[in-house]
PDB file of C-alpha atoms in Angstrom:
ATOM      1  CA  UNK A   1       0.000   0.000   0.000  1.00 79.00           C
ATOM      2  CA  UNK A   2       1.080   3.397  -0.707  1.00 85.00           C
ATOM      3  CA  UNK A   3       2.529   5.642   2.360  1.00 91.00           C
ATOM      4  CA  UNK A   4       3.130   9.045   1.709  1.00 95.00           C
ATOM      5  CA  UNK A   5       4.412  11.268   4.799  1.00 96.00           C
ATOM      6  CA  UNK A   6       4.933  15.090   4.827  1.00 97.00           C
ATOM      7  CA  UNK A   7       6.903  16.788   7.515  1.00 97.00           C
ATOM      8  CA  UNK A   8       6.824  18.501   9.940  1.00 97.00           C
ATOM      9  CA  UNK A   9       3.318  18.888  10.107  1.00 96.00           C
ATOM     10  CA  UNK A  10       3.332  23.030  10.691  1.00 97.00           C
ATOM     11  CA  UNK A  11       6.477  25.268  10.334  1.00 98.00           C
ATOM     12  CA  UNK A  12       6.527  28.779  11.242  1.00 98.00           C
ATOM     13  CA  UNK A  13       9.023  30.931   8.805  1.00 98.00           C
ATOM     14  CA  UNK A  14       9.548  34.641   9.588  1.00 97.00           C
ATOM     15  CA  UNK A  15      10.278  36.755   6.227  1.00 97.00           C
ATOM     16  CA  UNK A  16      12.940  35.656   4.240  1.00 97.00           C
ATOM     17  CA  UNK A  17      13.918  32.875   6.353  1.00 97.00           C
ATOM     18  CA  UNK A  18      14.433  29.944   3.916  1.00 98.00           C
ATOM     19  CA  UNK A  19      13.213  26.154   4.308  1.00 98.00           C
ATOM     20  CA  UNK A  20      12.370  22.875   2.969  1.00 98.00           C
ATOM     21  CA  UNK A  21       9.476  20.924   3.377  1.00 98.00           C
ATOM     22  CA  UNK A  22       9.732  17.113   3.391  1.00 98.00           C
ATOM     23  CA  UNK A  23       7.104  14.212   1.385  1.00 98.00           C
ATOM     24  CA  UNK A  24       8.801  10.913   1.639  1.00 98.00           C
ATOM     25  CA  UNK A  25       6.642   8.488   0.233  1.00 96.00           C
ATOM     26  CA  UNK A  26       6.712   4.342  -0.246  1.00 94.00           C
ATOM     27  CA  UNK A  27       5.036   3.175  -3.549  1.00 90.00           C
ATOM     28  CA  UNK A  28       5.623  -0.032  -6.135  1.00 85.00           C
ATOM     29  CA  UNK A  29       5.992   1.713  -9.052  1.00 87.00           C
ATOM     30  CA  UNK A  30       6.337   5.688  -8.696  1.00 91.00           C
ATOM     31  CA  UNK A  31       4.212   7.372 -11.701  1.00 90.00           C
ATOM     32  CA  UNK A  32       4.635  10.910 -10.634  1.00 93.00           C
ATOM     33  CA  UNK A  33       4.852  12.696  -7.385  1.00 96.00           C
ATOM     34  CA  UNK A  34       2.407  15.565  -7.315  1.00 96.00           C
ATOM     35  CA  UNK A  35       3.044  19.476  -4.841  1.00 97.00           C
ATOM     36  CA  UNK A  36      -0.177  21.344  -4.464  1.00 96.00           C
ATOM     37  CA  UNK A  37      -0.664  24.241  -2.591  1.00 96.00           C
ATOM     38  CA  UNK A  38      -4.053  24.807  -0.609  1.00 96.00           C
ATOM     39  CA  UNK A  39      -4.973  27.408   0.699  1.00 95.00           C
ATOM     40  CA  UNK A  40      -8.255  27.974   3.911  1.00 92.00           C
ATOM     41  CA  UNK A  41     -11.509  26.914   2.179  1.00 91.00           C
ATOM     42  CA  UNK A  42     -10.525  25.935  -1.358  1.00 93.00           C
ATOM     43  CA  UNK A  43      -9.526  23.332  -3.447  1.00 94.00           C
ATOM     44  CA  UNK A  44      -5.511  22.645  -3.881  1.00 94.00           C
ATOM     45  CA  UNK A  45      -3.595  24.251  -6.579  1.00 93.00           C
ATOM     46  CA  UNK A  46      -1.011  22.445  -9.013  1.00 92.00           C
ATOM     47  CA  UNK A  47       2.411  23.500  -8.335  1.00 94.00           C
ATOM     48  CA  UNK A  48       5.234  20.504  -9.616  1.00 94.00           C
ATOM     49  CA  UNK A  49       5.113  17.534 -11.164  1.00 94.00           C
ATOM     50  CA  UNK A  50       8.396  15.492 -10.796  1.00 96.00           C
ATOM     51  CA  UNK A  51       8.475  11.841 -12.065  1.00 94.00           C
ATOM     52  CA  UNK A  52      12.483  10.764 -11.393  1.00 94.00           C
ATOM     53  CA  UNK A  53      15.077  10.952  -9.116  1.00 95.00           C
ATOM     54  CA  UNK A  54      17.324  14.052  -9.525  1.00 96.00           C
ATOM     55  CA  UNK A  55      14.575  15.911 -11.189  1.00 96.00           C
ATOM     56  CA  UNK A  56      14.270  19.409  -9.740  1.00 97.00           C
ATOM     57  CA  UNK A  57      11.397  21.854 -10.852  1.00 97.00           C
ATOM     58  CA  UNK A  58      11.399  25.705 -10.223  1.00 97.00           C
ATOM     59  CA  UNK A  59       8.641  28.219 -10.134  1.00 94.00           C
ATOM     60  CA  UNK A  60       9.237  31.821  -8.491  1.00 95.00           C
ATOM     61  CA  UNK A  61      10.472  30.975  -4.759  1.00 96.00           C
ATOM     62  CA  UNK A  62       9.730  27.605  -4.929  1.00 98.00           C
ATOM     63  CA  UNK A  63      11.836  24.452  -6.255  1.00 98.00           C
ATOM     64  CA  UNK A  64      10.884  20.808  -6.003  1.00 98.00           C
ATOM     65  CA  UNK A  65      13.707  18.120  -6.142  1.00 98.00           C
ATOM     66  CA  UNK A  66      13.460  14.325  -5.622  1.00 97.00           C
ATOM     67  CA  UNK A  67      15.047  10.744  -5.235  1.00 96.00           C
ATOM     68  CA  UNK A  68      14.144   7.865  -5.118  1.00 94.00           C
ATOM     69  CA  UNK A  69      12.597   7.837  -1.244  1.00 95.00           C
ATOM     70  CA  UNK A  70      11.303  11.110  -0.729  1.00 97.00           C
ATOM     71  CA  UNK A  71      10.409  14.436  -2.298  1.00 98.00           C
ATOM     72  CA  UNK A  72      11.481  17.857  -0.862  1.00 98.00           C
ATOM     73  CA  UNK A  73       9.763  21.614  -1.530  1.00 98.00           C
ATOM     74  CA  UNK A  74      12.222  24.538  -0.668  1.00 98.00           C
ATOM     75  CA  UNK A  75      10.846  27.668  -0.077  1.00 98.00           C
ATOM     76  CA  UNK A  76      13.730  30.573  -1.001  1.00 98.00           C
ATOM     77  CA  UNK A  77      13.494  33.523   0.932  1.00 97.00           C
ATOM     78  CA  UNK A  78       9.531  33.257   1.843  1.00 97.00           C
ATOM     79  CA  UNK A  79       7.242  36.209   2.048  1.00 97.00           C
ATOM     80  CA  UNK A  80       3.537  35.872   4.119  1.00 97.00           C
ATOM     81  CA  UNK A  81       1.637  35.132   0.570  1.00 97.00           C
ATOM     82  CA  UNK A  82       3.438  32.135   0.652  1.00 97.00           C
ATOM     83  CA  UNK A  83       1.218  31.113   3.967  1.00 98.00           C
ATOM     84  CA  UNK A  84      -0.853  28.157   3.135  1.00 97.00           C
ATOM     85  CA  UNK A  85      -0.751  24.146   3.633  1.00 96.00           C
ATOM     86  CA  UNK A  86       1.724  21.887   0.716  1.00 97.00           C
ATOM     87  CA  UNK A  87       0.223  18.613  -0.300  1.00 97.00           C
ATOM     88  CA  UNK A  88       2.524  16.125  -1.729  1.00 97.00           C
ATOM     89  CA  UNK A  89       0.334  13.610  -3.835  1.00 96.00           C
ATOM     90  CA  UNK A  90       1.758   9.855  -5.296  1.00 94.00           C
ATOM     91  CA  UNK A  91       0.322   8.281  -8.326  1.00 91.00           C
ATOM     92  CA  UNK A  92       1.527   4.860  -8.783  1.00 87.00           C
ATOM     93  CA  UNK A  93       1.362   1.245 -10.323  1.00 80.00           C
ATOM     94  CA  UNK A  94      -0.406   0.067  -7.966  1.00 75.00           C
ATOM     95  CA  UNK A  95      -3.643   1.903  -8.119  1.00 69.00           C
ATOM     96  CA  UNK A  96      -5.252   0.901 -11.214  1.00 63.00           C
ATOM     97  CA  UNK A  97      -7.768   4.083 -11.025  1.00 71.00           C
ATOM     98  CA  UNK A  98      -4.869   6.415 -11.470  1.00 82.00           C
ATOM     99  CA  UNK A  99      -5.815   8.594  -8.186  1.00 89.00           C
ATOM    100  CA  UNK A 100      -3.626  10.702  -6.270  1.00 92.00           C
ATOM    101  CA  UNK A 101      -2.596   9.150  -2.799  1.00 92.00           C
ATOM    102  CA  UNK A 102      -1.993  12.596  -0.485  1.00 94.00           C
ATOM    103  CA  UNK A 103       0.279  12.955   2.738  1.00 95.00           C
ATOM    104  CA  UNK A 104      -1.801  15.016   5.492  1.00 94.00           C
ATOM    105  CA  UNK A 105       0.369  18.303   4.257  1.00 96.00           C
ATOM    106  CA  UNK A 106       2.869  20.832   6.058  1.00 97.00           C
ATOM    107  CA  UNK A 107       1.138  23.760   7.406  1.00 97.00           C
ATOM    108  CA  UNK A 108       2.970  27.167   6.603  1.00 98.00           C
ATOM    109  CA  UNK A 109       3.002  30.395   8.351  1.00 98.00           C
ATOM    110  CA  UNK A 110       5.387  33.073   7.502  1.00 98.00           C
ATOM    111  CA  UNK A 111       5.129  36.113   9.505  1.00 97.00           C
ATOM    112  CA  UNK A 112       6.152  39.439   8.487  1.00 96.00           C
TER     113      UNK A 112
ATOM    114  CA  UNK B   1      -4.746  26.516 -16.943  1.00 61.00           C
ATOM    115  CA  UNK B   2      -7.192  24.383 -17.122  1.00 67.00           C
ATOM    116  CA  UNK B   3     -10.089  24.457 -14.646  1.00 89.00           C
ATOM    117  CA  UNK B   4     -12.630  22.821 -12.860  1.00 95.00           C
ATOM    118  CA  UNK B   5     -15.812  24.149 -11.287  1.00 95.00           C
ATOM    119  CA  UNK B   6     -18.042  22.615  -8.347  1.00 97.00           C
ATOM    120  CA  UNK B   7     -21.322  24.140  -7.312  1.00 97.00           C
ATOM    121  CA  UNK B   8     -22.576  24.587  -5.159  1.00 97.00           C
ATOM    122  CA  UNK B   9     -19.986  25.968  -3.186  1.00 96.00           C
ATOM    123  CA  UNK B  10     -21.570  25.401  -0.120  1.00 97.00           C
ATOM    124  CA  UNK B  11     -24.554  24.183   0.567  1.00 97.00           C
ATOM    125  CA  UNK B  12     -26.649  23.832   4.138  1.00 97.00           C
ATOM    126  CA  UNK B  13     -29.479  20.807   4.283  1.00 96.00           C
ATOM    127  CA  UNK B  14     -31.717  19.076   7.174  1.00 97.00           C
ATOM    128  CA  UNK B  15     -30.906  15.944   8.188  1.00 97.00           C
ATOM    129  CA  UNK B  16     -32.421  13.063   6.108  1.00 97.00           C
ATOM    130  CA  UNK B  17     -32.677  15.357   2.755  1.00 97.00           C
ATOM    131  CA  UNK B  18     -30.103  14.443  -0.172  1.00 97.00           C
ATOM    132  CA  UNK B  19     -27.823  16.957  -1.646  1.00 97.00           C
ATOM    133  CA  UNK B  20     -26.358  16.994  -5.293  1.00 97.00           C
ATOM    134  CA  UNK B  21     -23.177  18.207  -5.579  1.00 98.00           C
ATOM    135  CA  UNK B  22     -21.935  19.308  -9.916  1.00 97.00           C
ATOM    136  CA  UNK B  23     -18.229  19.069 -10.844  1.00 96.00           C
ATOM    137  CA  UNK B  24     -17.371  20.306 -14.558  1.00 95.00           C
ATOM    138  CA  UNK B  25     -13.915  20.245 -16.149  1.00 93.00           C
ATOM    139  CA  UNK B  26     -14.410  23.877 -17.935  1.00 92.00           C
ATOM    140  CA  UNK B  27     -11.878  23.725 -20.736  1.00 88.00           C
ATOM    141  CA  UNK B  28     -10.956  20.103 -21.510  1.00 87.00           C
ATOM    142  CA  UNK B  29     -12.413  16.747 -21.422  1.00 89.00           C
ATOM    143  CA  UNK B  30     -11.826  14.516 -18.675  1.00 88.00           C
ATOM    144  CA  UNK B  31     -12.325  10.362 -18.701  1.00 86.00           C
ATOM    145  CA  UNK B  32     -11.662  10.116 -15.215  1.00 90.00           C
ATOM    146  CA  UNK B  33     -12.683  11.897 -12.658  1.00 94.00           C
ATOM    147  CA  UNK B  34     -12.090  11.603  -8.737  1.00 95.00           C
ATOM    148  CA  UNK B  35     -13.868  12.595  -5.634  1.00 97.00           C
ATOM    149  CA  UNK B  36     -12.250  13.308  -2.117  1.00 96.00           C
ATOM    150  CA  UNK B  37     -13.790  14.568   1.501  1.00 96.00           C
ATOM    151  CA  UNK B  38     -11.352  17.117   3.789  1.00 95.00           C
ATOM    152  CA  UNK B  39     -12.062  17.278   7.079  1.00 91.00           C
ATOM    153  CA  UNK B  40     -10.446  20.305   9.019  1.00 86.00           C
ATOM    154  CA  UNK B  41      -6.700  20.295   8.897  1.00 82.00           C
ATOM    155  CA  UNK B  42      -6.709  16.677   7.451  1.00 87.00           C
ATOM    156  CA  UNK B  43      -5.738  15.729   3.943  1.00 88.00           C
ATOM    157  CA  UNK B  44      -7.916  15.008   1.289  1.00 93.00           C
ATOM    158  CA  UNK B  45      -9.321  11.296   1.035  1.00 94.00           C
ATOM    159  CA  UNK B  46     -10.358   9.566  -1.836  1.00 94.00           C
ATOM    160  CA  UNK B  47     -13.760   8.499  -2.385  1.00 95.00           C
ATOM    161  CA  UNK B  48     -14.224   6.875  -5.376  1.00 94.00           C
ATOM    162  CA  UNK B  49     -12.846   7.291  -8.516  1.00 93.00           C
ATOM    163  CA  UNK B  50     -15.439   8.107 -11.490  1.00 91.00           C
ATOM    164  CA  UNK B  51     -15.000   7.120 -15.290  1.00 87.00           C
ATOM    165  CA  UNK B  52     -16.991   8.591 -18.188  1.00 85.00           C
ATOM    166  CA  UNK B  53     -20.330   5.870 -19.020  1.00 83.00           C
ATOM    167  CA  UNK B  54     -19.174   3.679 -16.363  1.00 85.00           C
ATOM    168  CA  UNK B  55     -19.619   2.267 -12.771  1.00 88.00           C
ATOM    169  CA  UNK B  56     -17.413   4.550 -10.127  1.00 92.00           C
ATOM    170  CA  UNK B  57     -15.458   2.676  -8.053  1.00 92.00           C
ATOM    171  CA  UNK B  58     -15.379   3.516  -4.279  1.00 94.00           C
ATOM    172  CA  UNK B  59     -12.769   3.194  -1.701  1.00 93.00           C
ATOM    173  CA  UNK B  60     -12.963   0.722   0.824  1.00 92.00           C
ATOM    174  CA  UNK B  61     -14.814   2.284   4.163  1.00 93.00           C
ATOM    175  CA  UNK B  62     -17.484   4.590   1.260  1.00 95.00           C
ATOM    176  CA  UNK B  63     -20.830   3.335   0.939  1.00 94.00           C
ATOM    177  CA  UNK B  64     -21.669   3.486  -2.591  1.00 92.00           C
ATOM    178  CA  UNK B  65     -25.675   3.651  -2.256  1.00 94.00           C
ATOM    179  CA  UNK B  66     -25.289   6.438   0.143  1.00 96.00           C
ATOM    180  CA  UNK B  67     -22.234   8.798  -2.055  1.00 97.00           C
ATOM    181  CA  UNK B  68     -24.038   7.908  -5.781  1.00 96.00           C
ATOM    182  CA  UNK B  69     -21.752   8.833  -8.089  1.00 94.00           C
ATOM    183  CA  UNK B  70     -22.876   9.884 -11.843  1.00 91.00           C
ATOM    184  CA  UNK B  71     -20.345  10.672 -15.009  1.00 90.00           C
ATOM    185  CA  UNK B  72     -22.808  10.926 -17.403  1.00 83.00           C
ATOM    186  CA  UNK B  73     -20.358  12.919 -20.131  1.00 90.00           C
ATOM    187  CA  UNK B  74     -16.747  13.776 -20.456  1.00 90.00           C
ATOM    188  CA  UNK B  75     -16.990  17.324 -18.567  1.00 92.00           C
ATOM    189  CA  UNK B  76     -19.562  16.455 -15.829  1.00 94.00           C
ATOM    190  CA  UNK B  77     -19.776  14.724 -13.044  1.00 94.00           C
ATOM    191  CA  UNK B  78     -22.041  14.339 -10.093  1.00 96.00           C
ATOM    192  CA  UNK B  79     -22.016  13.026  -6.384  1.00 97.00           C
ATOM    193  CA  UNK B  80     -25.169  13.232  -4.715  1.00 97.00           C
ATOM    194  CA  UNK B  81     -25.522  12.518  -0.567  1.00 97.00           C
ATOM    195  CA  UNK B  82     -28.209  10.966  -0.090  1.00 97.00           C
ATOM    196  CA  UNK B  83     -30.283  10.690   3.541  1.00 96.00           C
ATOM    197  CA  UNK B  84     -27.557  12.854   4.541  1.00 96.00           C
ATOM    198  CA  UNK B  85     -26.372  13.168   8.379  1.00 96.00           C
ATOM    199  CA  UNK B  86     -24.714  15.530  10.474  1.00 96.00           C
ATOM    200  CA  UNK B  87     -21.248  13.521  10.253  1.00 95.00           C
ATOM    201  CA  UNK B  88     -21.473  13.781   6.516  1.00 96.00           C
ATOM    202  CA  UNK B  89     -20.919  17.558   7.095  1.00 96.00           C
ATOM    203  CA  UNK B  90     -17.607  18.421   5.441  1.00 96.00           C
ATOM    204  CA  UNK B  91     -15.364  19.832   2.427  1.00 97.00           C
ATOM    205  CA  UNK B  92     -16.096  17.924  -0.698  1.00 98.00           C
ATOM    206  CA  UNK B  93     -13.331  18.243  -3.823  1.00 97.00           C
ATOM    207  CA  UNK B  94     -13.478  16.732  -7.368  1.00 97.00           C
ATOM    208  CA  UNK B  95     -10.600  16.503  -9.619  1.00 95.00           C
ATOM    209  CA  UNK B  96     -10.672  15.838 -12.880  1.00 93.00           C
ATOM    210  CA  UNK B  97      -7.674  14.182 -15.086  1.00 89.00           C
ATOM    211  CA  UNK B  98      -7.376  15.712 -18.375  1.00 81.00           C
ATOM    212  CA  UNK B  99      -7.663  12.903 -21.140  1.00 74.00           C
ATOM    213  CA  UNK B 100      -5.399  14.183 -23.468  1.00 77.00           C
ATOM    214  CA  UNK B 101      -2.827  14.812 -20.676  1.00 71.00           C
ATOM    215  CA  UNK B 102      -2.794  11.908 -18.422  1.00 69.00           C
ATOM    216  CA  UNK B 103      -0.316  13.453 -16.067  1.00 73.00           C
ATOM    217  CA  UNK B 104      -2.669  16.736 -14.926  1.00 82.00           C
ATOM    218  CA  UNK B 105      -4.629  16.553 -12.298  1.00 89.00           C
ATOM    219  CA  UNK B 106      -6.972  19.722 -12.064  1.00 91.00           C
ATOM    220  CA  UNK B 107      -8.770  20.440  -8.494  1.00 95.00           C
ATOM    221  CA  UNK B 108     -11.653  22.052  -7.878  1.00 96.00           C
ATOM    222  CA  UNK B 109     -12.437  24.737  -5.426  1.00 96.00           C
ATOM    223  CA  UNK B 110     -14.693  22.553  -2.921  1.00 96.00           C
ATOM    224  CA  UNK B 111     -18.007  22.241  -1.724  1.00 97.00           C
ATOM    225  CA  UNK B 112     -18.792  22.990   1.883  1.00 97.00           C
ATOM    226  CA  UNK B 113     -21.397  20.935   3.270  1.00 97.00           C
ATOM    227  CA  UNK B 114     -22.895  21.096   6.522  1.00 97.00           C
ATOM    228  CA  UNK B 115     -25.894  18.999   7.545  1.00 97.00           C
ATOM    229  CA  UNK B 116     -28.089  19.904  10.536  1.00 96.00           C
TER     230      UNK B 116
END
């Protein structure tokens, strides 16, 4: 069965202060590991895609790298728009259905 | 980007009543669509998983006659609640995966439901 674990659960950043946020996941047969962003009251939004170790993805502050255990998001010099929860997703072999197996998501603040 | 709507957005109902619940992929066609519940400050958990002119298939734990599931076309589909109860109250999300792009998973923005 799938695991897919995000840490740490919340993380409080002041401005500027960089970090990474950690998905490590156990599947049979990785077919894509999936960051969303979500923010209070709405439905997540698409941020990387990364399907093999060593691939790295960049957009605007944010840069998504991964291996072959686990998935990390790092956040470059935050600033409080950046608040919201990150979702790592797994699609894999083993689900037939194709759905997207979530972790339970890293909570971010970042405080002026 | 591509997008996907739900309505309503939220929706209040009594106890007992059913509630119908829309999700359209806007801009592109989508085979397969999926259904998950939030509660608050927990991750999203798949339903069932709903293919265009077929049988959905649920997750283990969903009752199937109670969360009827409906993709009648490639840009709608449609989870209805029925006999609703008060621990069905929570944040419903479809996503839809694009059909020509396998690998895109599109979200929409949620329905709140709370049943009294």
């Amino acid at each position: 069965e799938d695991q897919v674990t995000q840490s740490p659960e919340a993380l409080r950043l002041q401005e500027g202060e960089s970090s990474s946020l950690n998905c490590s996941y156990t599947v049979s047969g990785l077919r894509g590991l999936f960051w969303y962003r979500q923010d209070p009251g709405k439905g997540p939004e698409f941020l990387f895609t990364l399907y093999s170790a060593g691939e790295e993805k960049e957009k605007e502050r944010l840069k998504a790298t991964l291996t072959k255990k686990e998935s990390f998001l790092h956040i470059t010099a935050p600033k409080p728009e950046d608040s919201a929860t990150y979702l790592c997703a797994v699609r894999s072999s083993s689900n037939s259905g194709y759905a997207l197996n979530f972790g339970k998501g890293t909570s971010l603040l970042v405080t002026p | 980007g591509a997008v996907v709507s739900q309505h309503p957005s939220w929706v209040i109902c009594k106890s007992g009543t059913s509630v119908k619940i829309e999700c359209r992929s806007l801009d592109f066609q989508a085979t397969t669509m999926f259904w998950y519940r939030q509660f608050p400050k927990q991750s999203l958990m798949l339903m069932a998983t709903s293919n265009e002119g077929s049988k959905a298939t649920y997750e283990q734990g969903v009752e199937k006659d109670k969360f009827l599931i409906n993709h009648a076309s490639l840009t709608l589909s449609t989870l209805t609640v029925t006999s609703a109860h008060p621990e069905d109250s929570s944040f419903y999300i479809c996503s839809a995966r694009n059909t020509l792009n396998s690998a895109s998973y599109y979200f929409g923005p949620g329905t709140r439901l709370t049943v009294t």
